[in-house]
Every structure is written in structure tokens, then in C-alpha cells.
Amino acid sequence: MTQPVSKQLTRDSTYSQRTESVLREMILDGGLKPGERLNEVTLAASLGISRGPLREAIQRLASEGLLTVVSHRGAFVRTFERAEVAELYELRSALELHAVRLLCQRASDDDLADLAALLDETESRISGIADPAYPQELDFHLRLVMLVGNQALLTAALEVQRQISLARTMSAQRPTRARKAVVEHADILDALRARDQERATRLMADHIQHSMESAISVLGLPIDDEEPDKGRTKG
Amino acid sequence: MTQPVSKQLTRDSTYSQRTESVLREMILDGGLKPGERLNEVTLAASLGISRGPLREAIQRLASEGLLTVVSHRGAFVRTFERAEVAELYELRSALELHAVRLLCQRASDDDLADLAALLDETESRISGIADPAYPQELDFHLRLVMLVGNQALLTAALEVQRQISLARTMSAQRPTRARKAVVEHADILDALRARDQERATRLMADHIQHSMESAISVLGLPIDDEEPDKGRTKG
DNA sequence: CCTCTGCCAACTGTTGACAGTTGGCAGCTC
DNA sequence: GAGCTGCCAACTGTCAACAGTTGGCAGAGG
């Protein structure tokens, strides 16, 4: 990769923006592993750009919670302890349970049909594959939040989703809960259709709980070795 | 201000970090007004630094939702339309209602005493002043979220709080709801003490609703004139 | 008087070089 | 051999200059 960060089809008109996307992908794909340090000189060279735009991209990814920046030491792919992962799932509950409640009131039939279609597609896709890292656009949870029509809520949910996704890359083996998840998704959709708020929120809460337990159970020891500091960049 | 961003007591060891804090304060204090453009050359000079660290600070504040960056045009203090403010309050509901629910289960008596003390202090402070922009550390809502002990949740709540705070600077006159708010806070605390989850969440939901109506009622027309583009920096 | 075209100043995006900090290693001391 | 001290290489933080883009203005044309 000596070419300036190409290969991207996006219309980001700026190196800094394209680099942000590329780095985010590298982090979530596991190309950059949690705890790993980003050497600015090396990385900039391999991306074919200078350190300026690279640093700007790093700043933004740090704000997003995917990187940890330590003054005078550099940027590291963020690591998560057990407790932090639990926190993320709790935050996710806050957002998605609220989304479910709102959808019980607001969702149009078309919205729910949309969700059902997505579920069918996912169902057929995973019939063969183990636990593919399917594109996030196809994710039931995000689609559900999208239907609320609240951009701020969606942005928050997306950020949490990404952090959880990163945390999951810390464990080598992936829990293959995909099929069970689909079933639970279907149940939730069912409750949504019935406009049964109590049941829908309960099912969603349980589902997220299961998802968390599955994720945490395969997580390495909470004792992180090679780590600089915790928390986000600033205090 | 030709001195390098001093006056800050924080231990931010870097121009970039200090600048982020200073800019955030300028934005929330109203020193930089919504829609206003940040001229990099001018601003950097007045802060006594070069454009590099300034741009990094800008990137982070954009990720935080306080600035809007438009390629090749610059950074603008973010503006909000009515609908966006409503979205923010809805997101705030998601976070704080969840916090209330958790506190009904988890909060220790000491925690609630802490909250009561805060409330007393606030009560005595506003007895004279109209609607002072009291420091956010004294804010009932943030303290409430803090007590949950979930850093991720707190970070999210803080970010929403800041955006709402910025949105409120768009209207010249401030709604002086302080006294009513304190009463409502006291009611919520009362419900928390009784561990009455249903009542506590209902009171909090109503309270946020009132707060939103108050904020939106004094907001200027949703037709923003002098504005570059909507949404955060990236798509 | 209005509209379109082309130029220009202002500003952002990017770069390469310079300065200060950090962590580790060699060598000295005990 | 263990521990301390001082130096050094690697790397981050910052700067100033260069390059490309944008929006507006002047002037021609209708």
C-alpha cells in the first residue's frame, strides 16, 4: 500500500476523512489488534500520506472510543476489561430498550415489514456460514434503532455497537450464537407487531443480556498486560 | 490572548488537549456563537499556537457534536433545528430513565444522601440568582448518572448534555425554570428513596419532557439561514 | 438592469522539518 | 550480581511553508 489511501469508494474528499474510515475498518476487522500501538511514521508511510491527516483521523477515532491516546507515548487500539464490556452492554440496553418502547408506539406497518425482510435475509445467509462478520448495515439492532428516526440516538447506538464489536475481537474464538439470536430477534419483532411494549422490552432486555454473557464468557482474563492507560483520551 | 493557551489549571500536557478544553468552554459559554465560523489562522494566532494542534482539537470537538466540519469550507459552531433538539432530549430520556431504573435497584443510601446534599446546595444557590449557568458538576442529572457507576453511560450522558447546552445558547432569553426544576428533582429523589421504580421513571420522563418544552418554546424559528450543512462531519 | 464568465484573494488541506519527551540500554558503583 | 546513572535512539508534539479549493467580485455580454 504505497498508494495514497485509495481503494475506498466513498466520496470522502479528504485524506483525513478517508484515513479515518480505513483505520476504523482495520481496527474492526482485526488488522490492528487491541493493545497494539500505531506508529505514526510507519503507518503514515504505509498509507501513503503524511502524519498530519493521520493524526487528525486518530483524534477522531479516539473520541469514538476505538483508540486510546497517551500523551508523548502514542495511540493504541483500545482494550476492554470485563467490567467495561458489561458497561457497554448496559448502555446498549438503555438505547435499544428505549428504541423498542418508541417503536411500539410509533412504528408503521411498513417499518415492521422492513425489519421482517431483514430478518429473513439474515436467516437465509447464516444457514451455511458459521458466524460471519456480516456488514453492520444488515444488523437487526441497528436497523431497529434506525426506524425510530432519531439521528442522535442512531449515532450513539452505532458508536456503542462499534466498541462492542472491537471488544469482541479480543477473544480468539467467537461464540456462535447467531442462530439463537435470530430466533430471539424474531420473537422481538413479533412483540413489536403486537404493540406489546412490556413483552417487547422484556425480550430485548433478555436478548441483550444473553448476548453479553456470551461475549463475556469467552473474553480473556480481565488482567490486561501490555496496556498503557485506561479510559478515553482526556479525563 | 497572545500567550499560549494558558489560564488553564488542568494538567493537559499538550497544546492540542488544552485547546480542546478552551474551545469547548468558549462554545458553551457563548463566546463562539452557533453558526459562527472558526477561522483557523486567526484563531490559532489568538491562542498563540499553530494550526496543527488547533485542527486536532477541532476534529475532536466535531466528533463530540459541538462543531460541524465542512470540507474545504471550515469548522462551524453547530446549530440545531427544533427537531434535532427534540431528538437530543429523547436520547437523554433513554439514558437517564435507564439510570433511574438502575438506581432504584442498586443505589446505596449514601448515594441518595449525596444526591440530596447536592439538591440542597443547588436550592440555596438559586434562591437569589435568576438562571445561572451553574457548573455542570453540580448538575442533578449528571450526578444521578454518575451514581450508576457506568463510565460509558456517563460519557454518553455528558455528551448529550453538552449538545443540549449548546442548543440552548441559540435562544437569547433563557427560560427560568430553575425553581420548578428543583422541585421536580426533589420528587424524583423521593421516588428513588422509596425504590419506587415506576414512579421514579414516570417523574423523570415528565421532568425531561417539561425541560424540553421549555427549551424548544424559546427557540428561534427552525428555518436556519446562515448555515453550511447539517449533521456531523462525516456521513 | 440582469446574468454569466473568468479571475483572484482568502482559507483549508497537506507536507516536511524541527523540538521536546520517553523508555531502554550501557556502563559504572557497590 | 543488583541497582543506579547518564546517554541515546525512536517517536510524538509543534511549526511554518506549500498546494489546492472555494466563494465572491469585476467586467463583459445580453
Short mmCIF file of C-alpha atoms (C1' of nucleotides) in Angstrom, two decimals:
data_model
loop_
_atom_site.label_atom_id
_atom_site.label_comp_id
_atom_site.label_asym_id
_atom_site.label_seq_id
_atom_site.Cartn_x
_atom_site.Cartn_y
_atom_site.Cartn_z
CA MET A 1 0.00 0.00 0.00
CA THR A 2 2.20 2.82 -1.14
CA GLN A 3 -0.71 4.40 -2.94
CA PRO A 4 -2.48 7.25 -1.17
CA VAL A 5 -5.31 5.63 0.76
CA SER A 6 -7.26 4.62 -2.31
CA LYS A 7 -9.43 1.51 -2.71
CA GLN A 8 -12.16 3.45 -0.95
CA LEU A 9 -15.24 4.10 -2.99
CA THR A 10 -16.53 6.68 -0.57
CA ARG A 11 -16.66 10.30 -1.58
CA ASP A 12 -14.59 11.50 1.35
CA SER A 13 -12.81 14.35 -0.33
CA THR A 14 -10.03 14.48 2.19
CA TYR A 15 -7.11 12.26 3.19
CA SER A 16 -8.01 12.77 6.81
CA GLN A 17 -11.56 11.53 6.28
CA ARG A 18 -10.58 8.58 4.13
CA THR A 19 -7.91 7.62 6.63
CA GLU A 20 -10.46 7.65 9.42
CA SER A 21 -12.62 5.18 7.51
CA VAL A 22 -9.68 2.98 6.58
CA LEU A 23 -8.34 2.88 10.11
CA ARG A 24 -11.74 2.14 11.57
CA GLU A 25 -12.08 -0.76 9.21
CA MET A 26 -8.62 -2.04 10.06
CA ILE A 27 -9.44 -1.87 13.75
CA LEU A 28 -12.78 -3.62 13.50
CA ASP A 29 -11.51 -6.20 11.03
CA GLY A 30 -8.76 -7.15 13.43
CA GLY A 31 -5.98 -5.93 11.17
CA LEU A 32 -4.98 -3.78 14.10
CA LYS A 33 -5.30 -5.70 17.32
CA PRO A 34 -6.39 -4.33 20.71
CA GLY A 35 -3.43 -3.02 22.66
CA GLU A 36 -1.40 -2.59 19.50
CA ARG A 37 0.39 0.67 19.06
CA LEU A 38 0.03 2.85 15.99
CA ASN A 39 3.41 4.11 14.89
CA GLU A 40 2.66 7.39 13.17
CA VAL A 41 5.67 7.44 10.87
CA THR A 42 5.31 3.84 9.74
CA LEU A 43 1.55 3.96 9.39
CA ALA A 44 1.55 7.24 7.51
CA ALA A 45 4.12 5.88 5.12
CA SER A 46 2.19 2.68 4.52
CA LEU A 47 -0.93 4.72 3.83
CA GLY A 48 0.99 6.98 1.53
CA ILE A 49 0.19 10.17 3.39
CA SER A 50 1.92 12.42 5.90
CA ARG A 51 1.49 12.44 9.64
CA GLY A 52 -0.82 15.45 9.74
CA PRO A 53 -4.02 13.93 8.33
CA LEU A 54 -3.20 10.65 10.04
CA ARG A 55 -3.10 12.34 13.42
CA GLU A 56 -6.42 14.04 12.77
CA ALA A 57 -8.00 10.70 11.96
CA ILE A 58 -6.52 9.28 15.15
CA GLN A 59 -8.02 12.07 17.23
CA ARG A 60 -11.47 11.32 15.93
CA LEU A 61 -11.21 7.60 16.42
CA ALA A 62 -10.07 8.28 19.96
CA SER A 63 -13.20 10.36 20.54
CA GLU A 64 -15.16 7.45 19.15
CA GLY A 65 -13.66 5.17 21.76
CA LEU A 66 -11.77 2.93 19.37
CA LEU A 67 -8.32 4.27 20.19
CA THR A 68 -6.61 5.36 23.38
CA VAL A 69 -4.20 8.25 23.06
CA VAL A 70 -1.48 8.71 25.67
CA SER A 71 0.49 11.92 25.61
CA HIS A 72 4.01 11.51 24.29
CA ARG A 73 3.55 7.77 24.02
CA GLY A 74 1.17 7.37 21.14
CA ALA A 75 -2.15 5.89 20.09
CA PHE A 76 -3.15 2.34 20.98
CA VAL A 77 -6.05 0.25 19.80
CA ARG A 78 -8.36 0.27 22.75
CA THR A 79 -8.60 -2.71 25.05
CA PHE A 80 -11.53 -3.57 27.29
CA GLU A 81 -11.76 -5.19 30.64
CA ARG A 82 -14.69 -7.38 31.54
CA ALA A 83 -16.33 -4.63 33.54
CA GLU A 84 -16.06 -2.22 30.64
CA VAL A 85 -17.71 -4.64 28.27
CA ALA A 86 -20.52 -5.07 30.74
CA GLU A 87 -20.86 -1.28 30.85
CA LEU A 88 -21.14 -1.13 27.11
CA TYR A 89 -23.90 -3.71 27.04
CA GLU A 90 -25.75 -1.81 29.73
CA LEU A 91 -25.52 1.36 27.69
CA ARG A 92 -26.71 -0.56 24.71
CA SER A 93 -29.71 -1.68 26.74
CA ALA A 94 -30.55 1.88 27.62
CA LEU A 95 -30.56 2.89 23.97
CA GLU A 96 -32.25 -0.11 22.42
CA LEU A 97 -34.89 -0.64 25.08
CA HIS A 98 -35.89 2.96 24.60
CA ALA A 99 -35.98 2.37 20.86
CA VAL A 100 -38.24 -0.63 21.33
CA ARG A 101 -40.60 1.35 23.52
CA LEU A 102 -40.82 4.13 20.97
CA LEU A 103 -41.35 1.72 18.12
CA CYS A 104 -44.25 0.08 19.91
CA GLN A 105 -45.90 3.46 19.79
CA ARG A 106 -44.68 4.91 16.54
CA ALA A 107 -43.65 2.23 14.10
CA SER A 108 -45.64 1.95 10.91
CA ASP A 109 -46.54 -1.42 9.49
CA ASP A 110 -44.12 -0.77 6.67
CA ASP A 111 -41.35 -0.28 9.19
CA LEU A 112 -42.02 -3.64 10.75
CA ALA A 113 -42.27 -5.28 7.36
CA ASP A 114 -38.86 -3.83 6.59
CA LEU A 115 -37.50 -5.36 9.75
CA ALA A 116 -39.06 -8.70 8.93
CA ALA A 117 -37.47 -8.68 5.49
CA LEU A 118 -34.09 -8.02 7.02
CA LEU A 119 -34.59 -10.88 9.41
CA ASP A 120 -35.46 -13.27 6.59
CA GLU A 121 -32.40 -12.29 4.66
CA THR A 122 -30.14 -12.74 7.64
CA GLU A 123 -31.72 -16.07 8.36
CA SER A 124 -31.01 -17.41 4.92
CA ARG A 125 -27.47 -16.09 4.90
CA ILE A 126 -26.32 -17.69 8.08
CA SER A 127 -27.81 -21.05 7.17
CA GLY A 128 -24.46 -22.08 5.77
CA ILE A 129 -21.84 -19.89 7.37
CA ALA A 130 -20.68 -20.13 10.95
CA ASP A 131 -20.64 -16.63 12.37
CA PRO A 132 -19.76 -14.32 9.56
CA ALA A 133 -18.91 -10.75 10.35
CA TYR A 134 -21.86 -9.59 8.36
CA PRO A 135 -21.91 -5.93 7.44
CA GLN A 136 -23.34 -3.77 10.15
CA GLU A 137 -25.93 -2.35 7.80
CA LEU A 138 -27.64 -5.71 7.96
CA ASP A 139 -27.71 -5.74 11.71
CA PHE A 140 -31.12 -6.17 13.24
CA HIS A 141 -30.40 -3.94 16.20
CA LEU A 142 -29.14 -1.02 14.20
CA ARG A 143 -31.99 -1.28 11.76
CA LEU A 144 -34.37 -1.28 14.65
CA VAL A 145 -32.84 1.89 16.04
CA MET A 146 -32.86 3.44 12.58
CA LEU A 147 -36.60 3.01 12.34
CA VAL A 148 -37.07 5.31 15.28
CA GLY A 149 -35.91 8.11 13.03
CA ASN A 150 -33.72 9.75 15.62
CA GLN A 151 -30.30 10.58 14.23
CA ALA A 152 -28.74 11.33 17.59
CA LEU A 153 -29.96 8.04 19.00
CA LEU A 154 -28.67 6.17 15.98
CA THR A 155 -25.26 7.77 16.19
CA ALA A 156 -24.97 6.79 19.83
CA ALA A 157 -26.10 3.24 19.13
CA LEU A 158 -23.64 2.91 16.28
CA GLU A 159 -20.78 4.05 18.46
CA VAL A 160 -21.64 1.54 21.17
CA GLN A 161 -22.02 -1.16 18.58
CA ARG A 162 -18.56 -0.46 17.23
CA GLN A 163 -16.94 -0.54 20.63
CA ILE A 164 -18.60 -3.83 21.43
CA SER A 165 -17.52 -5.13 18.08
CA LEU A 166 -13.94 -4.18 18.90
CA ALA A 167 -14.13 -5.74 22.33
CA ARG A 168 -15.24 -8.98 20.72
CA THR A 169 -12.12 -9.13 18.59
CA MET A 170 -10.15 -9.57 21.79
CA SER A 171 -11.26 -13.16 22.13
CA ALA A 172 -9.92 -15.57 19.58
CA GLN A 173 -12.92 -17.83 19.37
CA ARG A 174 -16.26 -16.33 18.58
CA PRO A 175 -19.35 -17.54 20.30
CA THR A 176 -21.62 -18.81 17.57
CA ARG A 177 -24.87 -17.58 18.89
CA ALA A 178 -26.09 -16.43 15.51
CA ARG A 179 -28.96 -18.89 15.20
CA LYS A 180 -30.25 -18.35 18.69
CA ALA A 181 -30.00 -14.63 18.13
CA VAL A 182 -32.13 -14.82 15.02
CA VAL A 183 -34.82 -16.66 16.91
CA GLU A 184 -34.78 -14.07 19.64
CA HIS A 185 -34.92 -11.30 17.07
CA ALA A 186 -37.98 -12.90 15.58
CA ASP A 187 -39.64 -13.00 18.97
CA ILE A 188 -38.93 -9.34 19.49
CA LEU A 189 -40.36 -8.48 16.12
CA ASP A 190 -43.41 -10.47 17.00
CA ALA A 191 -43.94 -8.48 20.15
CA LEU A 192 -43.43 -5.26 18.22
CA ARG A 193 -46.11 -6.25 15.78
CA ALA A 194 -48.46 -6.91 18.64
CA ARG A 195 -47.52 -3.47 20.01
CA ASP A 196 -46.90 -5.26 23.26
CA GLN A 197 -44.47 -2.87 24.87
CA GLU A 198 -43.97 -4.80 28.06
CA ARG A 199 -43.21 -8.04 26.26
CA ALA A 200 -41.04 -6.43 23.59
CA THR A 201 -38.82 -4.65 26.09
CA ARG A 202 -38.52 -7.73 28.25
CA LEU A 203 -37.50 -9.87 25.29
CA MET A 204 -34.99 -7.29 24.14
CA ALA A 205 -33.54 -6.96 27.62
CA ASP A 206 -33.14 -10.71 27.88
CA HIS A 207 -31.66 -10.91 24.43
CA ILE A 208 -29.02 -8.29 25.14
CA GLN A 209 -28.29 -9.99 28.44
CA HIS A 210 -27.69 -13.29 26.66
CA SER A 211 -25.55 -11.57 24.09
CA MET A 212 -23.43 -10.04 26.82
CA GLU A 213 -22.98 -13.27 28.71
CA SER A 214 -21.93 -14.97 25.53
CA ALA A 215 -19.43 -12.24 24.75
CA ILE A 216 -18.01 -12.03 28.23
CA SER A 217 -17.73 -15.76 28.74
CA VAL A 218 -15.15 -16.08 26.00
CA LEU A 219 -13.23 -12.98 26.96
CA GLY A 220 -9.66 -13.32 28.13
CA LEU A 221 -8.68 -12.60 31.70
CA PRO A 222 -9.56 -9.08 32.81
CA ILE A 223 -5.92 -8.61 33.73
CA ASP A 224 -4.62 -6.72 30.75
CA ASP A 225 -0.84 -6.90 30.48
CA GLU A 226 0.55 -4.68 27.84
CA GLU A 227 -1.57 -1.65 28.33
CA PRO A 228 -0.76 2.00 28.74
CA ASP A 229 -3.74 3.51 30.46
CA LYS A 230 -7.44 3.25 30.70
CA GLY A 231 -10.32 5.39 29.66
CA ARG A 232 -10.62 7.70 26.75
CA THR A 233 -8.05 10.20 25.77
CA LYS A 234 -8.92 13.03 28.02
CA GLY A 235 -10.17 12.83 31.58
CA MET B 1 -4.52 36.42 24.25
CA THR B 2 -1.16 36.16 22.66
CA GLN B 3 0.01 33.77 25.36
CA PRO B 4 -0.03 30.09 24.52
CA VAL B 5 -3.36 28.79 25.77
CA SER B 6 -2.61 29.30 29.43
CA LYS B 7 -5.09 30.18 32.17
CA GLN B 8 -6.00 26.52 32.30
CA LEU B 9 -5.22 24.77 35.52
CA THR B 10 -5.70 21.37 34.02
CA ARG B 11 -2.75 19.09 33.61
CA ASP B 12 -3.27 18.65 29.90
CA SER B 13 0.30 18.31 28.80
CA THR B 14 -0.38 19.19 25.21
CA TYR B 15 -1.46 22.26 23.28
CA SER B 16 -3.95 20.16 21.41
CA GLN B 17 -5.62 18.96 24.61
CA ARG B 18 -5.65 22.35 26.26
CA THR B 19 -7.04 23.91 23.12
CA GLU B 20 -9.85 21.37 23.09
CA SER B 21 -10.84 22.38 26.61
CA VAL B 22 -10.57 26.07 25.89
CA LEU B 23 -12.59 25.87 22.72
CA ARG B 24 -15.28 23.77 24.36
CA GLU B 25 -15.60 26.37 27.05
CA MET B 26 -15.77 29.17 24.52
CA ILE B 27 -18.51 27.36 22.64
CA LEU B 28 -20.62 26.57 25.70
CA ASP B 29 -20.09 29.98 27.25
CA GLY B 30 -21.37 31.62 24.11
CA GLY B 31 -18.08 33.23 23.25
CA LEU B 32 -18.38 31.39 19.98
CA LYS B 33 -21.93 31.50 18.72
CA PRO B 34 -23.82 28.76 16.86
CA GLY B 35 -23.29 29.08 13.13
CA GLU B 36 -20.12 31.07 13.64
CA ARG B 37 -17.13 30.04 11.61
CA LEU B 38 -13.77 29.25 13.13
CA ASN B 39 -11.02 30.85 11.09
CA GLU B 40 -8.02 28.62 11.65
CA VAL B 41 -5.36 31.21 11.04
CA THR B 42 -6.96 33.89 13.17
CA LEU B 43 -7.96 31.56 15.96
CA ALA B 44 -4.59 29.85 16.11
CA ALA B 45 -2.88 33.22 16.30
CA SER B 46 -5.14 34.44 19.08
CA LEU B 47 -4.47 31.26 21.02
CA GLY B 48 -0.78 31.63 20.41
CA ILE B 49 -0.37 28.25 18.73
CA SER B 50 -0.07 26.95 15.20
CA ARG B 51 -2.80 25.44 13.09
CA GLY B 52 -1.78 21.84 13.68
CA PRO B 53 -2.86 21.35 17.28
CA LEU B 54 -5.86 23.62 16.68
CA ARG B 55 -7.09 21.39 13.89
CA GLU B 56 -6.72 18.31 16.06
CA ALA B 57 -8.82 19.94 18.76
CA ILE B 58 -11.41 20.85 16.14
CA GLN B 59 -11.63 17.26 14.93
CA ARG B 60 -12.41 16.03 18.40
CA LEU B 61 -15.00 18.68 19.11
CA ALA B 62 -16.62 17.78 15.82
CA SER B 63 -16.81 14.15 16.93
CA GLU B 64 -18.39 15.41 20.12
CA GLY B 65 -21.10 17.13 18.14
CA LEU B 66 -20.20 20.69 19.10
CA LEU B 67 -18.71 21.64 15.75
CA THR B 68 -19.64 20.91 12.16
CA VAL B 69 -16.76 20.49 9.77
CA VAL B 70 -17.33 21.01 6.07
CA SER B 71 -14.58 20.00 3.69
CA HIS B 72 -12.68 22.93 2.26
CA ARG B 73 -15.01 25.36 3.96
CA GLY B 74 -14.10 25.10 7.58
CA ALA B 75 -15.45 24.40 11.03
CA PHE B 76 -18.66 25.99 12.29
CA VAL B 77 -20.17 26.03 15.73
CA ARG B 78 -23.03 23.61 15.42
CA THR B 79 -26.58 24.83 15.06
CA PHE B 80 -29.68 22.86 15.90
CA GLU B 81 -33.11 22.77 14.42
CA ARG B 82 -36.16 22.20 16.56
CA ALA B 83 -36.38 18.57 15.53
CA GLU B 84 -32.75 17.97 16.44
CA VAL B 85 -33.23 19.41 19.89
CA ALA B 86 -36.20 17.13 20.36
CA GLU B 87 -34.01 14.22 19.31
CA LEU B 88 -31.43 15.15 21.88
CA TYR B 89 -33.98 15.23 24.66
CA GLU B 90 -35.29 11.87 23.58
CA LEU B 91 -31.80 10.43 23.70
CA ARG B 92 -31.36 11.99 27.10
CA SER B 93 -34.53 10.25 28.20
CA ALA B 94 -33.17 6.91 27.06
CA LEU B 95 -30.03 7.37 29.11
CA GLU B 96 -31.45 8.92 32.25
CA LEU B 97 -34.54 6.78 32.52
CA HIS B 98 -32.28 3.77 32.36
CA ALA B 99 -30.11 5.33 35.02
CA VAL B 100 -33.11 5.88 37.26
CA ARG B 101 -34.21 2.29 36.84
CA LEU B 102 -30.78 1.01 37.75
CA LEU B 103 -30.51 3.30 40.74
CA CYS B 104 -33.79 2.05 42.11
CA GLN B 105 -32.17 -1.35 42.24
CA ARG B 106 -28.57 -0.54 43.02
CA ALA B 107 -28.21 2.79 44.76
CA SER B 108 -26.89 2.76 48.29
CA ASP B 109 -28.36 5.03 50.92
CA ASP B 110 -25.14 7.01 50.85
CA ASP B 111 -25.59 7.58 47.16
CA LEU B 112 -29.03 9.02 47.69
CA ALA B 113 -27.81 11.14 50.58
CA ASP B 114 -25.16 12.51 48.26
CA LEU B 115 -27.84 13.43 45.76
CA ALA B 116 -29.92 15.07 48.47
CA ALA B 117 -26.97 17.17 49.56
CA LEU B 118 -26.43 18.34 46.02
CA LEU B 119 -30.06 19.27 45.75
CA ASP B 120 -29.92 21.32 48.94
CA GLU B 121 -26.90 23.19 47.75
CA THR B 122 -28.44 23.95 44.40
CA GLU B 123 -31.61 25.09 46.10
CA SER B 124 -29.81 27.59 48.25
CA ARG B 125 -27.71 28.88 45.38
CA ILE B 126 -30.54 29.72 43.06
CA SER B 127 -32.53 31.47 45.73
CA GLY B 128 -31.03 34.76 44.62
CA ILE B 129 -29.84 34.32 41.08
CA ALA B 130 -32.06 34.02 38.05
CA ASP B 131 -30.86 31.10 35.99
CA PRO B 132 -27.13 30.93 36.40
CA ALA B 133 -25.14 28.68 34.15
CA TYR B 134 -24.07 26.68 37.13
CA PRO B 135 -21.12 24.39 36.62
CA GLN B 136 -22.11 21.07 35.17
CA GLU B 137 -20.53 19.22 38.06
CA LEU B 138 -23.36 20.49 40.20
CA ASP B 139 -25.98 19.22 37.82
CA PHE B 140 -28.52 16.89 39.34
CA HIS B 141 -28.89 14.81 36.22
CA LEU B 142 -25.22 14.19 35.71
CA ARG B 143 -24.70 13.36 39.34
CA LEU B 144 -27.55 10.94 39.10
CA VAL B 145 -25.97 9.22 36.13
CA MET B 146 -22.60 9.22 37.88
CA LEU B 147 -24.03 7.25 40.76
CA VAL B 148 -24.77 4.37 38.44
CA GLY B 149 -21.05 3.86 38.20
CA ASN B 150 -21.03 3.23 34.48
CA GLN B 151 -18.35 5.26 32.75
CA ALA B 152 -19.65 4.62 29.25
CA LEU B 153 -23.12 5.72 30.24
CA LEU B 154 -21.76 8.82 31.90
CA THR B 155 -19.70 9.78 28.90
CA ALA B 156 -22.73 9.47 26.66
CA ALA B 157 -24.89 11.50 29.03
CA LEU B 158 -22.26 14.20 29.28
CA GLU B 159 -22.04 14.50 25.53
CA VAL B 160 -25.80 14.86 25.18
CA GLN B 161 -25.85 17.37 28.00
CA ARG B 162 -23.25 19.48 26.24
CA GLN B 163 -25.09 19.45 22.96
CA ILE B 164 -28.30 20.48 24.66
CA SER B 165 -26.41 23.17 26.50
CA LEU B 166 -25.12 24.48 23.19
CA ALA B 167 -28.55 24.36 21.60
CA ARG B 168 -29.86 26.47 24.45
CA THR B 169 -27.39 29.23 23.74
CA MET B 170 -29.19 29.74 20.43
CA SER B 171 -32.08 31.48 22.13
CA ALA B 172 -31.39 34.85 23.62
CA GLN B 173 -33.75 34.64 26.55
CA ARG B 174 -33.43 31.73 28.91
CA PRO B 175 -36.45 30.06 30.33
CA THR B 176 -36.19 30.41 34.07
CA ARG B 177 -37.42 27.06 35.06
CA ALA B 178 -34.80 26.59 37.74
CA ARG B 179 -37.15 26.62 40.70
CA LYS B 180 -39.67 24.28 39.16
CA ALA B 181 -36.84 22.00 38.14
CA VAL B 182 -35.56 21.78 41.70
CA VAL B 183 -38.97 20.77 42.92
CA GLU B 184 -39.21 18.09 40.28
CA HIS B 185 -35.74 16.88 41.14
CA ALA B 186 -36.79 16.56 44.76
CA ASP B 187 -39.78 14.50 43.72
CA ILE B 188 -37.58 12.18 41.72
CA LEU B 189 -35.21 11.77 44.62
CA ASP B 190 -38.17 10.97 46.81
CA ALA B 191 -39.26 8.21 44.48
CA LEU B 192 -35.72 6.88 44.34
CA ARG B 193 -35.60 6.69 48.09
CA ALA B 194 -38.83 4.74 48.09
CA ARG B 195 -37.27 2.47 45.44
CA ASP B 196 -40.43 3.07 43.50
CA GLN B 197 -39.18 2.40 40.01
CA GLU B 198 -42.44 3.03 38.24
CA ARG B 199 -42.95 6.38 39.88
CA ALA B 200 -39.34 7.48 39.60
CA THR B 201 -39.17 6.81 35.88
CA ARG B 202 -42.51 8.47 35.27
CA LEU B 203 -41.44 11.59 37.17
CA MET B 204 -38.13 11.72 35.34
CA ALA B 205 -39.82 11.26 31.99
CA ASP B 206 -42.23 14.09 32.74
CA HIS B 207 -39.44 16.28 34.03
CA ILE B 208 -37.36 15.85 30.88
CA GLN B 209 -40.44 16.45 28.80
CA HIS B 210 -41.10 19.74 30.59
CA SER B 211 -37.49 20.70 30.24
CA MET B 212 -37.65 20.07 26.51
CA GLU B 213 -40.84 22.02 26.02
CA SER B 214 -39.35 24.90 27.89
CA ALA B 215 -36.22 24.81 25.79
CA ILE B 216 -37.98 24.44 22.50
CA SER B 217 -40.59 27.09 23.17
CA VAL B 218 -37.99 29.82 23.26
CA LEU B 219 -36.02 28.53 20.32
CA GLY B 220 -35.82 30.62 17.18
CA LEU B 221 -37.56 29.58 14.01
CA PRO B 222 -36.41 26.18 12.78
CA ILE B 223 -35.51 27.85 9.50
CA ASP B 224 -31.77 28.31 9.89
CA ASP B 225 -30.43 30.91 7.46
CA GLU B 226 -26.71 31.12 7.58
CA GLU B 227 -25.81 27.51 7.75
CA PRO B 228 -23.42 25.39 5.79
CA ASP B 229 -24.69 21.86 6.17
CA LYS B 230 -26.33 19.60 8.63
CA GLY B 231 -25.21 16.55 10.50
CA ARG B 232 -21.86 15.68 11.92
CA THR B 233 -18.68 15.85 9.99
CA LYS B 234 -18.81 12.59 8.18
CA GLY B 235 -21.86 10.97 6.69
"C1'" DC C 1 -30.61 46.09 -15.24
"C1'" DC C 2 -29.70 41.24 -15.02
"C1'" DT C 3 -26.85 37.17 -15.95
"C1'" DC C 4 -22.94 34.69 -16.96
"C1'" DT C 5 -17.85 34.05 -17.11
"C1'" DG C 6 -13.32 34.21 -15.55
"C1'" DC C 7 -10.09 35.80 -12.26
"C1'" DC C 8 -8.43 36.48 -7.51
"C1'" DA C 9 -7.94 36.66 -2.62
"C1'" DA C 10 -8.78 34.04 1.46
"C1'" DC C 11 -8.69 29.98 3.53
"C1'" DT C 12 -8.30 24.97 4.24
"C1'" DG C 13 -5.58 20.51 3.29
"C1'" DT C 14 -1.09 18.63 3.29
"C1'" DT C 15 3.71 18.27 3.74
"C1'" DG C 16 8.48 18.01 5.57
"C1'" DA C 17 11.44 19.70 9.04
"C1'" DC C 18 12.42 20.91 13.87
"C1'" DA C 19 11.93 20.41 19.03
"C1'" DG C 20 10.95 18.07 23.20
"C1'" DT C 21 9.82 13.76 25.65
"C1'" DT C 22 10.12 8.90 26.79
"C1'" DG C 23 11.84 4.39 27.59
"C1'" DG C 24 15.61 1.48 27.33
"C1'" DC C 25 20.41 0.20 27.37
"C1'" DA C 26 25.38 0.51 28.55
"C1'" DG C 27 28.38 1.11 31.90
"C1'" DC C 28 29.61 2.40 36.49
"C1'" DT C 29 29.12 1.72 41.53
"C1'" DC C 30 28.59 -1.04 45.49
"C1'" DG D 1 25.15 -9.79 40.60
"C1'" DA D 2 21.87 -5.94 41.71
"C1'" DG D 3 20.86 -1.28 41.36
"C1'" DC D 4 21.65 3.33 39.98
"C1'" DT D 5 23.05 7.00 36.49
"C1'" DG D 6 23.51 9.10 32.29
"C1'" DC D 7 23.24 8.85 27.46
"C1'" DC D 8 20.83 7.80 23.11
"C1'" DA D 9 17.68 6.39 19.63
"C1'" DA D 10 12.89 6.37 18.47
"C1'" DC D 11 8.91 8.65 18.43
"C1'" DT D 12 5.42 12.20 19.35
"C1'" DG D 13 4.19 17.32 19.51
"C1'" DT D 14 4.61 21.52 17.01
"C1'" DC D 15 5.63 24.65 13.47
"C1'" DA D 16 5.99 27.18 9.05
"C1'" DA D 17 5.68 26.84 4.21
"C1'" DC D 18 3.44 24.97 0.03
"C1'" DA D 19 -0.62 23.37 -2.75
"C1'" DG D 20 -5.32 23.04 -3.96
"C1'" DT D 21 -10.15 24.57 -3.37
"C1'" DT D 22 -13.89 27.80 -2.71
"C1'" DG D 23 -16.74 31.76 -2.87
"C1'" DG D 24 -17.11 36.26 -4.33
"C1'" DC D 25 -16.33 40.16 -7.29
"C1'" DA D 26 -15.38 42.68 -11.62
"C1'" DG D 27 -16.45 43.11 -16.06
"C1'" DA D 28 -18.29 41.59 -20.43
"C1'" DG D 29 -22.45 40.36 -22.83
"C1'" DG D 30 -27.33 40.23 -23.46
#
